Amino acid sequence: MNAWTSYRLQDFIPFTAEVYFRLLERMGETFWPLHLLTLGLGAAALTLALRHRPRLACLLPAPLWAFVAVAFFFQRYAALNWAGGYVGNAFIAQAVLLVVMALTGWGMDKAPRSTSPPVILGTAIALFGLIVMPLIAPLSGDSWYQAEVFGLHADPTAVTTLGLLLIMLRGFALWIAAIIPTLWLVVSGLTLQVLGSTGATVLFAILAIVLIGLVWKSIEFKR
Amino acid sequence: MNPRIKHRITRRQSLALIGATFAAMTLPTTSLFANTGGMRYKTFAGTDKQLPVIGMGTWRTFNVGNDPELLDARTEVVKAFFEHGGGLIDSSPMYGSAPDVMGYALQQLGTPESLFSAEKVWSPAGGSAREQVAELKDRWTVDHFDLVQVHNLTDWRDHLAALQEMKTEGVIRHVGITTSHGRRHREIEQIMTSEDIDFVQLTYNITHREVENRLLPLAQERGIGVIANRPYDGGSLIKHLKRRDAPLPEWANEECGCTTWADFLLKFIVSHPAITCAIPATTQVEHMRENMRAGHSPMPSADARQRMADYIESL
């Protein structure tokens, strides 16, 4: 038997659904009421991005990426998956990238039109990450502590940030800044698929919309 | 009356047992199951030491991180394992926090005499084999490992040489190699032929029987113990049977006392003369009890084993 073709996706997920969802819940239990602050920062970043203050909007999510790297990946997820430390480093790299972009102004779309389709998509994605994603768990009958929140949990942090990037960046910088959040959502979507969660479909749908937004914005930029 | 023991033994089974006893008296002792109480035992690695035929795996199931609630829940699973005569527990540095969870459970329960601790060394875990074993001992809170295996043959030449040295020094008791999912069997065969190993761990279950052709006979010939992983094919086999509500054939109860699918699938594995033990993994105490009962007498004959395989194929 060919060794590589014999591997299946579940061979790379070393924990059960019970453990993963308990991990998300424990993040909520441990850090409540930090949720309010992180959601406030997310809302502020979205407002600033739409009000043509992209550099500040780019700066606000950076500490939250670093926080998720440490509190979620290094301190918790890495205990379950040896690859968790590498993902944590990637989240730190994203935090640094956002800070560098904010300080240098590289790739900033200083006057995004609110009627532009990629900006509309970006706004919708950011609102989805900030408002809808935290409500999915409670509305599914799970505990409020299982609510996945921007700035605390990896998925809504990546989703909201991708939405913000579609509003405030353009050109090559937009694609560069989208790499890490996109890759994480692919990994997370595949993980949820193995764990039998419908959340996988949600993440893949968001990724498809993000991709449309990225391509659309690139075409607009070239015009 | 407990429904699980309602049909514990029938007249037919009694006759079968008597017949089996006489038949067993004509066999060489190395091929015998040693029956001490309920659980069946087998000798291994050309020694007179014995292991219960049902061990315990920890892949996915024991990787719970530092969650206090789940740590206690897994401790209960380990407790049930030992209460039912369990011996071999297999883990790996690749299984996330599973070695730490074992350490937690052993701290809570104490380390029973029956524990046969089996670990692995693995290159991406970092450090030499010696460093990995030392770190894993701390994580398990044990003073030695009974078995250390080279995980999935990663850097097996270097690791195996180091493990052999450690065995000579008495740091570990036995050495082995592992594979799963039917991978790299040609290389496994070569190592079994050329190296002095005590155990090989491989995938063997009622739907994955390729190893019956070469590796299992070779293990018998060379006196190598065999640990069967993925006895339920990663859980999918037993889930599939339960989901489709497949009926357990009546003859399986008469032939070898199978009252559950766990009995049927595990007895098939551990009744192969080359298999030392199977290592099902579970997160639930009730499933652990079910697994352990499968290690009890009676076991299927060669004919019954063939019938079992045919039945599963017909489904």
Coordinates of C-alpha atoms in Angstrom, one line a residue, chain A residues 1-3 5-8 10-12, chain B residues 59 152 178-185 201-205 208 210-211 229-230 233-234:
Chain A
M1 CA 0.0 0.0 0.0
N2 CA 1.3 3.5 -0.8
A3 CA 2.0 5.1 2.5
T5 CA -2.4 7.7 -0.2
S6 CA -3.4 5.7 2.8
Y7 CA -3.6 8.8 5.0
R8 CA -7.0 10.3 5.6
Q10 CA -8.9 12.3 10.4
D11 CA -5.4 10.9 10.8
F12 CA -4.2 14.5 11.3
Chain B
W59 CA -5.0 8.0 20.2
N152 CA 5.6 4.6 12.3
T178 CA 4.8 0.3 14.9
T179 CA 2.8 1.0 11.7
S180 CA -0.9 1.4 11.0
H181 CA -3.4 1.5 8.2
G182 CA -1.4 -1.2 6.4
R183 CA 1.5 1.1 5.7
R184 CA 5.1 0.1 4.9
H185 CA 4.6 -3.6 5.4
Q201 CA 2.4 -3.0 16.4
L202 CA 0.2 -3.0 13.3
T203 CA -3.4 -2.7 12.1
Y204 CA -5.4 -5.9 12.3
N205 CA -9.1 -6.2 12.4
H208 CA -8.1 -5.5 7.4
E210 CA -3.6 -8.5 5.0
V211 CA -1.1 -9.1 7.8
N229 CA -4.2 -1.3 16.7
R230 CA -7.4 0.1 15.1
D233 CA -11.0 0.6 12.3
G234 CA -10.8 3.9 14.1

